[in-house]
Coordinates of N, CA and C and ligand atoms in Angstrom, one line a residue:
M1 N 8.7 3.6 -6.7 CA 8.8 4.3 -5.4 C 9.2 3.4 -4.3
N2 N 9.8 4.0 -3.3 CA 10.2 3.2 -2.1 C 9.0 2.9 -1.2
C3 N 9.1 1.7 -0.6 CA 8.0 1.2 0.1 C 7.8 2.1 1.4
Y4 N 6.5 2.2 1.7 CA 6.2 3.0 2.9 C 6.8 2.5 4.2
C5 N 7.0 1.1 4.2 CA 7.4 0.5 5.5 C 9.0 0.7 5.7
C6 N 9.6 1.5 4.8 CA 11.0 1.9 5.0 C 12.0 0.7 4.9
S7 N 11.6 -0.3 4.2 CA 12.5 -1.5 4.1 C 13.6 -1.2 3.2
G8 N 13.5 -0.1 2.4 CA 14.6 0.2 1.4 C 14.3 -0.5 0.0
Q9 N 13.3 -1.3 0.0 CA 12.8 -1.9 -1.3 C 11.7 -1.1 -2.0
K10 N 11.6 -1.4 -3.2 CA 10.4 -0.8 -3.9 C 9.1 -1.3 -3.4
F11 N 8.1 -0.5 -3.3 CA 6.7 -0.9 -2.9 C 6.3 -2.1 -3.6
A12 N 6.5 -2.1 -5.0 CA 6.0 -3.2 -5.8 C 6.7 -4.5 -5.4
D13 N 7.9 -4.5 -4.9 CA 8.7 -5.7 -4.5 C 8.6 -6.0 -3.1
C14 N 7.9 -5.1 -2.3 CA 7.8 -5.3 -0.8 C 6.4 -5.5 -0.4
C15 N 5.7 -4.5 0.0 CA 4.4 -4.8 0.7 C 3.2 -4.8 -0.3
Q16 N 3.4 -4.3 -1.5 CA 2.3 -4.2 -2.5 C 1.7 -5.6 -2.9
P17 N 2.6 -6.6 -3.1 CA 2.0 -8.0 -3.5 C 1.2 -8.5 -2.3
F18 N 1.6 -8.2 -1.1 CA 0.8 -8.7 0.1 C -0.6 -8.0 0.1
I19 N -0.5 -6.7 0.0 CA -1.7 -5.9 0.0 C -2.7 -6.3 -1.0
N20 N -2.1 -6.5 -2.2 CA -3.0 -7.0 -3.4 C -3.4 -8.5 -3.4
G21 N -2.9 -9.2 -2.4 CA -3.3 -10.6 -2.2 C -2.6 -11.5 -3.2
I22 N -1.5 -11.0 -3.8 CA -0.7 -11.9 -4.8 C 0.2 -12.8 -4.0
A23 N 0.7 -12.3 -2.9 CA 1.6 -13.2 -2.1 C 1.2 -13.0 -0.7
K24 N 1.7 -14.0 0.1 CA 1.4 -14.0 1.6 C 2.6 -13.6 2.4
P25 N 2.5 -12.7 3.3 CA 3.7 -12.4 4.1 C 4.3 -13.6 4.8
P26 N 5.6 -13.8 4.6 CA 6.1 -15.1 5.2 C 6.4 -15.1 6.6
T27 N 6.5 -13.9 7.2 CA 6.9 -13.7 8.7 C 6.0 -12.7 9.3
A28 N 6.0 -12.7 10.6 CA 5.2 -11.8 11.4 C 5.6 -10.3 11.0
E29 N 7.0 -10.1 10.9 CA 7.4 -8.8 10.6 C 7.0 -8.3 9.2
T30 N 7.0 -9.2 8.3 CA 6.6 -8.6 6.9 C 5.0 -8.4 6.9
L31 N 4.3 -9.1 7.7 CA 2.8 -8.8 7.9 C 2.7 -7.5 8.5
M32 N 3.5 -7.3 9.6 CA 3.4 -6.0 10.3 C 3.7 -4.8 9.4
R33 N 4.8 -5.0 8.6 CA 5.2 -3.9 7.7 C 4.1 -3.7 6.6
S34 N 3.4 -4.7 6.1 CA 2.5 -4.5 5.1 C 1.2 -3.9 5.7
R35 N 0.9 -4.1 7.0 CA -0.2 -3.5 7.6 C 0.1 -2.0 7.8
Y36 N 1.3 -1.6 8.1 CA 1.7 -0.2 8.2 C 1.6 0.4 6.7
S37 N 2.0 -0.2 5.7 CA 1.8 0.3 4.4 C 0.4 0.4 4.0
A38 N -0.5 -0.5 4.6 CA -1.9 -0.4 4.3 C -2.5 0.8 5.0
Y39 N -2.0 1.1 6.2 CA -2.4 2.4 6.8 C -2.0 3.6 5.9
A40 N -0.8 3.6 5.4 CA -0.3 4.6 4.6 C -1.1 4.8 3.3
T41 N -1.7 3.7 2.8 CA -2.4 3.8 1.5 C -3.9 3.7 1.8
V42 N -4.3 3.7 3.1 CA -5.7 3.8 3.6 C -6.4 2.5 3.0
D43 N -5.8 1.4 3.1 CA -6.4 0.1 2.7 C -7.1 -0.6 3.9
V44 N -8.3 -0.2 4.3 CA -8.9 -0.7 5.4 C -9.3 -2.2 5.4
P45 N -9.7 -2.6 4.2 CA -10.1 -4.0 4.0 C -8.9 -4.9 4.3
Y46 N -7.7 -4.5 3.9 CA -6.4 -5.3 4.1 C -6.2 -5.4 5.6
I47 N -6.3 -4.3 6.3 CA -6.0 -4.2 7.8 C -7.0 -5.1 8.5
L48 N -8.2 -5.2 8.1 CA -9.2 -6.1 8.8 C -9.0 -7.5 8.4
R49 N -8.7 -7.8 7.2 CA -8.5 -9.2 6.8 C -7.2 -9.8 7.3
T50 N -6.3 -9.0 7.8 CA -5.1 -9.5 8.4 C -5.2 -9.5 9.8
T51 N -6.3 -9.1 10.4 CA -6.6 -9.1 11.8 C -7.3 -10.4 12.1
H52 N -6.8 -11.1 13.1 CA -7.3 -12.5 13.4 C -8.9 -12.4 13.6
P53 N -9.7 -13.4 13.1 CA -11.1 -13.3 13.3 C -11.6 -13.2 14.7
S54 N -10.8 -13.7 15.7 CA -11.2 -13.7 17.1 C -11.2 -12.3 17.7
T55 N -10.3 -11.4 17.1 CA -10.2 -10.0 17.7 C -10.7 -9.0 16.8
R56 N -11.1 -9.4 15.5 CA -11.5 -8.4 14.5 C -12.6 -7.5 14.9
K57 N -13.5 -8.0 15.7 CA -14.7 -7.3 16.1 C -14.3 -6.0 17.0
F58 N -13.1 -6.1 17.6 CA -12.6 -5.0 18.5 C -12.1 -3.8 17.6
Y59 N -11.9 -4.0 16.3 CA -11.4 -2.9 15.5 C -12.4 -2.4 14.6
E60 N -12.7 -1.2 14.9 CA -13.8 -0.5 14.2 C -13.3 0.0 12.8
P61 N -13.9 -0.4 11.7 CA -13.4 0.0 10.4 C -13.4 1.5 10.2
Q62 N -14.5 2.2 10.8 CA -14.5 3.6 10.6 C -13.4 4.3 11.3
L63 N -13.1 3.8 12.5 CA -12.0 4.4 13.3 C -10.6 4.2 12.6
I64 N -10.4 3.0 12.0 CA -9.2 2.7 11.3 C -9.0 3.6 10.1
R65 N -10.2 3.8 9.4 CA -10.1 4.7 8.2 C -9.8 6.1 8.6
Q66 N -10.5 6.5 9.7 CA -10.3 7.9 10.2 C -8.8 8.2 10.6
W67 N -8.2 7.2 11.4 CA -6.9 7.3 11.8 C -5.9 7.3 10.6
A68 N -6.2 6.4 9.7 CA -5.3 6.2 8.5 C -5.3 7.5 7.6
E69 N -6.5 8.0 7.5 CA -6.7 9.2 6.5 C -6.2 10.5 7.1
S70 N -6.4 10.7 8.4 CA -6.1 11.9 9.0 C -4.7 12.1 9.4
S71 N -3.9 11.0 9.2 CA -2.5 11.0 9.6 C -1.6 11.1 8.3
S72 N -0.4 11.7 8.4 CA 0.5 11.7 7.4 C 1.7 10.7 7.9
W73 N 1.7 9.5 7.3 CA 2.6 8.5 7.8 C 4.0 8.8 7.3
Q74 N 4.9 8.9 8.3 CA 6.3 9.3 8.0 C 7.3 8.1 7.9
K75 N 7.3 7.3 8.9 CA 8.2 6.1 8.8 C 7.9 5.1 9.8
L76 N 8.4 3.9 9.5 CA 8.2 2.8 10.5 C 9.5 2.3 11.0
E77 N 9.7 2.0 12.2 CA 10.9 1.4 12.7 C 10.5 0.1 13.5
I78 N 11.1 -1.0 13.1 CA 11.0 -2.2 13.9 C 12.0 -2.2 15.0
W79 N 11.5 -2.3 16.2 CA 12.5 -2.3 17.4 C 12.9 -3.6 17.8
S80 N 12.0 -4.6 17.8 CA 12.4 -5.9 18.2 C 11.4 -6.9 17.7
T81 N 11.8 -8.2 17.6 CA 10.8 -9.2 17.2 C 11.2 -10.5 18.0
T82 N 10.2 -11.3 18.3 CA 10.5 -12.6 18.8 C 9.7 -13.6 18.0
L83 N 10.3 -14.7 17.7 CA 9.8 -15.7 16.8 C 9.2 -15.1 15.6
G84 N 8.1 -15.6 15.1 CA 7.5 -14.9 13.9 C 8.1 -15.3 12.6
G85 N 9.0 -16.3 12.7 CA 9.7 -16.8 11.5 C 8.9 -17.7 10.6
V86 N 9.4 -18.0 9.4 CA 8.6 -18.9 8.5 C 8.2 -20.2 9.2
R87 N 9.0 -20.7 10.1 CA 8.6 -22.0 10.7 C 7.8 -21.8 12.0
D88 N 7.6 -20.6 12.5 CA 6.8 -20.4 13.7 C 5.3 -20.2 13.6
K89 N 4.7 -20.4 14.7 CA 3.3 -20.3 14.7 C 2.7 -19.0 15.4
R90 N 3.7 -18.4 16.1 CA 3.3 -17.1 16.7 C 4.5 -16.3 16.8
G91 N 4.4 -15.0 17.1 CA 5.5 -14.1 17.2 C 5.0 -12.8 17.6
T92 N 6.0 -11.9 18.0 CA 5.7 -10.5 18.4 C 6.6 -9.6 17.7
V93 N 6.1 -8.4 17.5 CA 6.8 -7.3 16.8 C 6.6 -6.1 17.6
E94 N 7.7 -5.4 18.0 CA 7.7 -4.1 18.7 C 8.1 -3.1 17.6
F95 N 7.2 -2.1 17.5 CA 7.5 -1.1 16.4 C 7.1 0.3 16.8
K96 N 7.7 1.2 16.1 CA 7.3 2.7 16.3 C 6.9 3.1 14.9
A97 N 5.7 3.7 14.8 CA 5.2 4.3 13.6 C 5.2 5.8 13.8
Y98 N 5.8 6.5 13.0 CA 6.0 8.0 13.1 C 5.0 8.6 12.1
Y99 N 4.1 9.6 12.6 CA 3.2 10.2 11.7 C 2.9 11.7 12.2
L100 N 2.4 12.4 11.3 CA 1.9 13.8 11.7 C 0.3 13.6 11.8
D101 N -0.2 14.1 12.9 CA -1.6 14.0 13.1 C -2.3 15.0 12.3
S102 N -3.6 15.2 12.5 CA -4.4 16.1 11.7 C -4.1 17.5 11.9
D103 N -3.4 17.8 13.0 CA -2.9 19.2 13.4 C -1.4 19.3 12.9
Q104 N -0.9 18.4 12.1 CA 0.5 18.5 11.7 C 1.5 18.3 12.8
Q105 N 1.0 17.7 13.9 CA 1.9 17.5 15.1 C 2.6 16.2 14.9
P106 N 3.9 16.0 15.1 CA 4.5 14.8 15.0 C 4.1 13.8 16.2
Q107 N 3.8 12.6 15.9 CA 3.3 11.6 16.8 C 4.1 10.3 16.6
I108 N 4.3 9.6 17.7 CA 4.9 8.3 17.6 C 4.0 7.2 18.3
H109 N 3.6 6.2 17.4 CA 2.8 5.1 17.9 C 3.7 3.9 18.2
H110 N 3.9 3.7 19.5 CA 4.9 2.6 19.9 C 4.0 1.4 20.4
E111 N 4.2 0.3 19.8 CA 3.3 -0.8 20.1 C 4.0 -2.2 20.1
F112 N 3.6 -3.1 21.0 CA 4.0 -4.5 20.9 C 2.8 -5.2 20.4
S113 N 3.0 -5.9 19.2 CA 1.9 -6.6 18.7 C 2.2 -8.2 18.7
N114 N 1.0 -8.9 18.8 CA 1.0 -10.3 18.8 C 0.5 -10.8 17.5
F115 N 1.2 -11.8 17.0 CA 0.8 -12.4 15.7 C 0.6 -13.9 15.8
V116 N -0.2 -14.5 15.1 CA -0.3 -16.0 15.0 C -0.4 -16.4 13.5
K117 N 0.0 -17.6 13.3 CA 0.0 -18.2 11.9 C -1.0 -19.3 11.9
E118 N -2.0 -19.3 11.1 CA -3.0 -20.3 11.0 C -3.1 -20.7 9.5
L119 N -3.0 -22.0 9.2 CA -3.1 -22.5 7.8 C -2.2 -21.7 6.9
G120 N -1.0 -21.5 7.4 CA 0.0 -20.8 6.6 C -0.1 -19.3 6.4
K121 N -1.0 -18.7 7.2 CA -1.3 -17.3 7.0 C -1.1 -16.6 8.4
W122 N -0.3 -15.5 8.3 CA -0.1 -14.7 9.5 C -1.2 -13.8 9.8
F123 N -1.6 -13.6 11.1 CA -2.6 -12.6 11.5 C -2.1 -11.8 12.6
F124 N -2.5 -10.5 12.6 CA -2.3 -9.7 13.8 C -3.4 -10.1 14.8
V125 N -3.1 -10.3 16.0 CA -4.1 -10.6 17.1 C -4.5 -9.4 18.0
D126 N -3.5 -8.9 18.6 CA -3.7 -7.6 19.4 C -2.3 -7.0 19.7
G127 N -2.5 -5.8 20.2 CA -1.3 -5.0 20.5 C -1.4 -4.3 21.7
K128 N -0.2 -4.0 22.4 CA -0.2 -3.2 23.6 C 0.5 -1.9 23.2
V129 N -0.2 -0.8 23.4 CA 0.4 0.5 23.1 C 1.4 1.0 24.2
V130 N 2.5 1.3 23.9 CA 3.5 1.9 24.9 C 3.4 3.4 24.8
K131 N 3.0 4.0 26.0 CA 2.9 5.5 26.1 C 4.3 6.1 26.0
T132 N 4.4 7.1 25.1 CA 5.7 7.8 25.0 C 5.5 9.2 25.4
L133 N 6.4 9.8 26.0 CA 6.2 11.2 26.5 C 6.3 12.2 25.4
Ligands
LIG201 ZN1 7.2 -2.7 2.6

């Protein structure tokens, strides 16, 4: 099956090895994509363990689960990135996640996310949600 993150690759060749812990996302964007796929598959532990320890306390596992489960994830679009490459220590990713909410209403989650790499591992630090009309 095609990956949830809309990369055009198979899930098994894209986000699944990251979510299963077999491989480490090499870039901020691949980590971002795998976190979206983790929402689509309701893998809350993956979302938490890829959130930086300094900000993890701000993300409530119950709320993550609720949002992931009650939404029907439609597609992910990466709008822009800065740094976040294999040789970088930080990076940003701007993305739009399209989903149907629990009332089957289409929603767009537009966010600028910050990422850091520590000991060869990328982490999501925090994000700024952009309000869309
Ligand atoms: Zn993917």
